[in-house]
Amino acid sequence: MTAVGFVGLGIMGSPMAGHLVAAGHQVTGFDLATEAVRKLAQTGGRTAGSVAEAVDGAEVVITMLPADPQVEQVVLGEGGVLEAAKPGTLVIDMSTIRPETSQAVARAATERGLRALDAPVSGGETGARQASLSIMVGGAEADFAQARPLLEALGKTIVHVGPAGAGQVVKAANQLVVGGIYALVSEAIVLLEAAGVDPGPGLDVLAGGLAANRILDLKRESMIARQFQPGFRIDLHHKDMGIVLAAARQAEVALPVSALIAQLIAAGRAMGYGSLDHSALLRVVEQLSGRPA
Amino acid sequence: MTAVGFVGLGIMGSPMAGHLVAAGHQVTGFDLATEAVRKLAQTGGRTAGSVAEAVDGAEVVITMLPADPQVEQVVLGEGGVLEAAKPGTLVIDMSTIRPETSQAVARAATERGLRALDAPVSGGETGARQASLSIMVGGAEADFAQARPLLEALGKTIVHVGPAGAGQVVKAANQLVVGGIYALVSEAIVLLEAAGVDPGPGLDVLAGGLAANRILDLKRESMIARQFQPGFRIDLHHKDMGIVLAAARQAEVALPVSALIAQLIAAGRAMGYGSLDHSALLRVVEQLSGRPA
Amino acid sequence: MTAVGFVGLGIMGSPMAGHLVAAGHQVTGFDLATEAVRKLAQTGGRTAGSVAEAVDGAEVVITMLPADPQVEQVVLGEGGVLEAAKPGTLVIDMSTIRPETSQAVARAATERGLRALDAPVSGGETGARQASLSIMVGGAEADFAQARPLLEALGKTIVHVGPAGAGQVVKAANQLVVGGIYALVSEAIVLLEAAGVDPGPGLDVLAGGLAANRILDLKRESMIARQFQPGFRIDLHHKDMGIVLAAARQAEVALPVSALIAQLIAAGRAMGYGSLDHSALLRVVEQLSGRPA
Amino acid sequence: MTAVGFVGLGIMGSPMAGHLVAAGHQVTGFDLATEAVRKLAQTGGRTAGSVAEAVDGAEVVITMLPADPQVEQVVLGEGGVLEAAKPGTLVIDMSTIRPETSQAVARAATERGLRALDAPVSGGETGARQASLSIMVGGAEADFAQARPLLEALGKTIVHVGPAGAGQVVKAANQLVVGGIYALVSEAIVLLEAAGVDPGPGLDVLAGGLAANRILDLKRESMIARQFQPGFRIDLHHKDMGIVLAAARQAEVALPVSALIAQLIAAGRAMGYGSLDHSALLRVVEQLSGRPA
């Protein structure tokens, strides 16, 4: 049993904290939304009235926050996790943020005698509920070893991918490939339909050859039917493409395809599709070809 | 048993014609390269000294040619297949060409009392040798029904995808997705490596989630190791991206991602990688990031 | 005085032929549209009932045709200019077509003992009417010297830019820069407006510095006011971007920005703006940002 | 005569502060580089040992800093300009930064009873030395009116373009157009040269028509000759394209061409050309076409 402080009980964090309680850990949770904290209490968790209270006495602190500013405030800021945690505490930030922010967290943790891992996830709300997330972990090997049993209560694929920030870089790589494949499948569908070809049998052929990919497997029927219930919202993928380009800038690489994809996803959001599933990138590609919904 | 005229006995056509002979058909082959014709004879095929001779007496004519100009000459040109074939002959062009050329072939065939299918393939030289090609067929349903037993000697996935030209459109859609995924995986690898992350475990995570795709399965190890033996040459993918953009122009759609991919593949060829496998697109992405081979 | 055969009396060719008549040349014109031929007669030109008749007895033949297929038919085809012209005739093709087609014309002309120049123009309908066209000429120096006095009746800037096809390459370079600047100015306007900045003073600053360009000078007011009367239609620029990419493919270069611009212009056409001025590219950029007309 | 505090005496700030001294103002300057401060003293300015000292007693404070982090520290941070300035002081930040940072400065200034303008410049080191800068000003009309006499000592074109942040948005629009035109001219040169056309006469034609632009006027000879002495370094343009994309993200617009240009400029930096003039974007385009330096 581990004493865990858990900050950030949103759509993702709430079921994750619940899995840790179910696994027998002593979880003390905090969120600005009191309803979320109450929900944790109902599952057997303890509740805290502040970040500092959640962190107090914890051996491990897990944070699951929306974006960089929240991590900067909750983890790095005044009265935040690093200030409140006792020496030796392991801080696992599972938020998807910029690698440079994760590295800043790691440096600040070390300066205060703490240890930090970045451990962003993929698999979305379903993965969080079913404890089937993929978890990409950056940080020291020994810290990863300590974290692993906890993370195994949350996901199925748990991989240590490198030093501080590496988890975020792998998550960024994942999101650029996922966003890009949605764009490619969208262009394929628009080309097929505009040429008078039934996209169903056409995509069946693609799914049977070198073009095969999971998005084609899971989403080609819903995309052809224009069903775009999330899933993973375009707004979130837009945030993630910002991270991809920030990671590229930090690594001093040029990613022309990713940059173009990022603009198409930004277009999806600007066109009003931000709350739809990211497969709604098809809507952007359609409109570019004068084929409105 | 069907009397088949086969024109184009190159790397693809030669094993394909051999499979038809092995399946018990009477195959009369022609190619400008006499060595290729001799090889067919050794496997039990008949040889012809001209297109007209190969077509003479055939119930079905199959053509497997490099590109649009050859189809225009061999099928549509003077002394070509359509001129030489007897009324009622079924012409199956298995070359990868522009949809509009396939449609011109179909129209010209109809005018002469012949029937035509476009039936481009994917699966490459290996697929041709192992009779495991995917075959995308455009044309009339009845003609497809007649062709199917022959095509089953050549491939495993044989799908009727629509009217004349539809086979080419589906092939184009396939090539845009394949080329695009190579570019995305390349950008992912360059980002990971430049950020100091070992790409092996990183791509393993991607391969286990929504980013999963066959290229990642088959090629991530060889790409990380910079092994680019073909496979399918960049020169050929460059030709195919020309078809993708011609198909888009004909269908009056805008495909920005495909257009950018086409330029990166053109860059690969211009940089001298035309004879390498298309996974060598990684070389282009590397050089754009100042990370030369 | 020169005996000139003139084939192609459309929006551009009609005033151009008129200028040659006015300059004292004996112009025999042909067009499939008989009304256009009659109009030439009214200005003092002679009329022909066929290409061959227009070419008969001409020292110089000028062609001004819509696109590659028309040049292939009218110049290279059966009963076309090259077949009908007497040895030594100078053929000046002023159509905007692919460099490779111009080179094919030049080669075919040489084979028949004729001489050919490619001489595409910029300046549009207004330039044709006002005899103020820019004319980019590819071909032999001596042939250019012979053509120059005639061309001086049609334009103000007449430049010999290189061997056969070079005129088309320069025209392609021109069109890629023009299309690209329209896209850039469009993105600038959308950014300014979406950020709540009055684009008028903003673009005034741009027009006074390193960003200064003729499109900003001539079109920023009409673009901000969304006035898109042609001018030069998006449909025509779409055709020209096809030439740009064909020229790039022939020259084995990769032009990523041009390729993306080509798709945005294709989008303009697909969205129904083909008959508007090319400055209507702004409409495409607006819609991508969810800011419909 | 105005009492001016001036923070940031680099390549740009140093001559600018000198012009204000020459115009009769009492200028107190500070920079971390003591040599820069000493130089100001030699021209008749006063020197300060800290930001607070430079601001002390100033009616107007001008800051000219490299990027967002420096503005966040020097203007917004502890002991910074806003903390040290007396109520009513006008703070003119002439740095090129993100619009959202300028807006944060303006809000923070208002909260402290101060007033702020964002006033980024274009024209580079030469413009700073010759007092010929273009200055794009965002903020309140009355504050602009007060600032104008000072700014007139620094530049020739001084335009109030809108509320807080508007100056930065216009600067961003300027940089996207400038960067884009460099890319377009680079693609034109590579196409011409690869097609065997002398780029000199070719670009002369472009410079005489609708494609005309100041970059073509000023830089086509040096670009053709591959002379890339700065001028304005690629590293700086890379920084500015980061601002362009941040401004686009804030304004919720999609700018595909700008995003691609940003990656090409990032490639220039990654390839080692960061210290060359931004016209060295030609090197990137060349290498993409396999035409190395």
Short mmCIF file of C-alpha atoms in Angstrom, two decimals, chain B residues 98 237-243 245 248-249 252-257 259-260 262-264 266-267 269-270, chain C residues 98 237-243 245 248-249 252-257 259-260 262-264 266-267 269-270:
data_model
loop_
_atom_site.label_atom_id
_atom_site.label_comp_id
_atom_site.label_asym_id
_atom_site.label_seq_id
_atom_site.Cartn_x
_atom_site.Cartn_y
_atom_site.Cartn_z
CA ARG B 98 -4.21 7.96 -64.25
CA HIS B 237 6.13 6.17 -55.51
CA HIS B 238 7.05 9.49 -57.14
CA LYS B 239 5.31 8.32 -60.31
CA ASP B 240 2.30 7.23 -58.25
CA MET B 241 2.03 10.58 -56.44
CA GLY B 242 1.80 12.18 -59.86
CA ILE B 243 -1.22 9.96 -60.46
CA LEU B 245 -2.55 14.59 -57.92
CA ALA B 248 -7.44 14.88 -57.50
CA ARG B 249 -7.39 17.44 -60.31
CA GLU B 252 -11.83 18.59 -58.53
CA VAL B 253 -10.75 18.08 -54.95
CA ALA B 254 -7.99 19.75 -52.94
CA LEU B 255 -5.61 17.41 -51.11
CA PRO B 256 -3.07 19.57 -49.27
CA VAL B 257 -1.43 16.81 -47.26
CA ALA B 259 0.42 17.44 -52.26
CA LEU B 260 3.04 18.09 -49.59
CA ALA B 262 4.32 14.33 -53.11
CA GLN B 263 6.93 17.08 -52.85
CA LEU B 264 8.81 15.29 -50.07
CA ALA B 266 10.04 14.29 -55.16
CA ALA B 267 12.75 15.62 -52.86
CA ARG B 269 14.25 11.38 -55.74
CA ALA B 270 16.00 14.72 -56.37
CA ARG C 98 3.84 22.95 -70.05
CA HIS C 237 -4.62 30.22 -62.14
CA HIS C 238 -5.63 26.64 -61.29
CA LYS C 239 -4.66 25.62 -64.81
CA ASP C 240 -1.36 27.50 -64.44
CA MET C 241 -0.50 25.84 -61.12
CA GLY C 242 -0.88 22.51 -62.92
CA ILE C 243 1.81 23.77 -65.31
CA LEU C 245 3.92 21.41 -60.88
CA ALA C 248 8.80 21.10 -61.36
CA ARG C 249 8.35 17.40 -62.05
CA GLU C 252 13.13 17.20 -60.91
CA VAL C 253 12.77 19.78 -58.17
CA ALA C 254 10.60 19.78 -55.06
CA LEU C 255 8.49 22.91 -54.51
CA PRO C 256 6.54 22.40 -51.29
CA VAL C 257 5.15 25.91 -50.99
CA ALA C 259 2.36 22.62 -54.17
CA LEU C 260 0.41 23.82 -51.17
CA ALA C 262 -1.82 24.89 -55.87
CA GLN C 263 -4.12 22.99 -53.53
CA LEU C 264 -5.51 26.19 -52.00
CA ALA C 266 -7.84 24.11 -56.34
CA ALA C 267 -9.92 24.56 -53.20
CA ARG C 269 -12.26 26.40 -57.62
CA ALA C 270 -13.88 23.46 -55.82
#
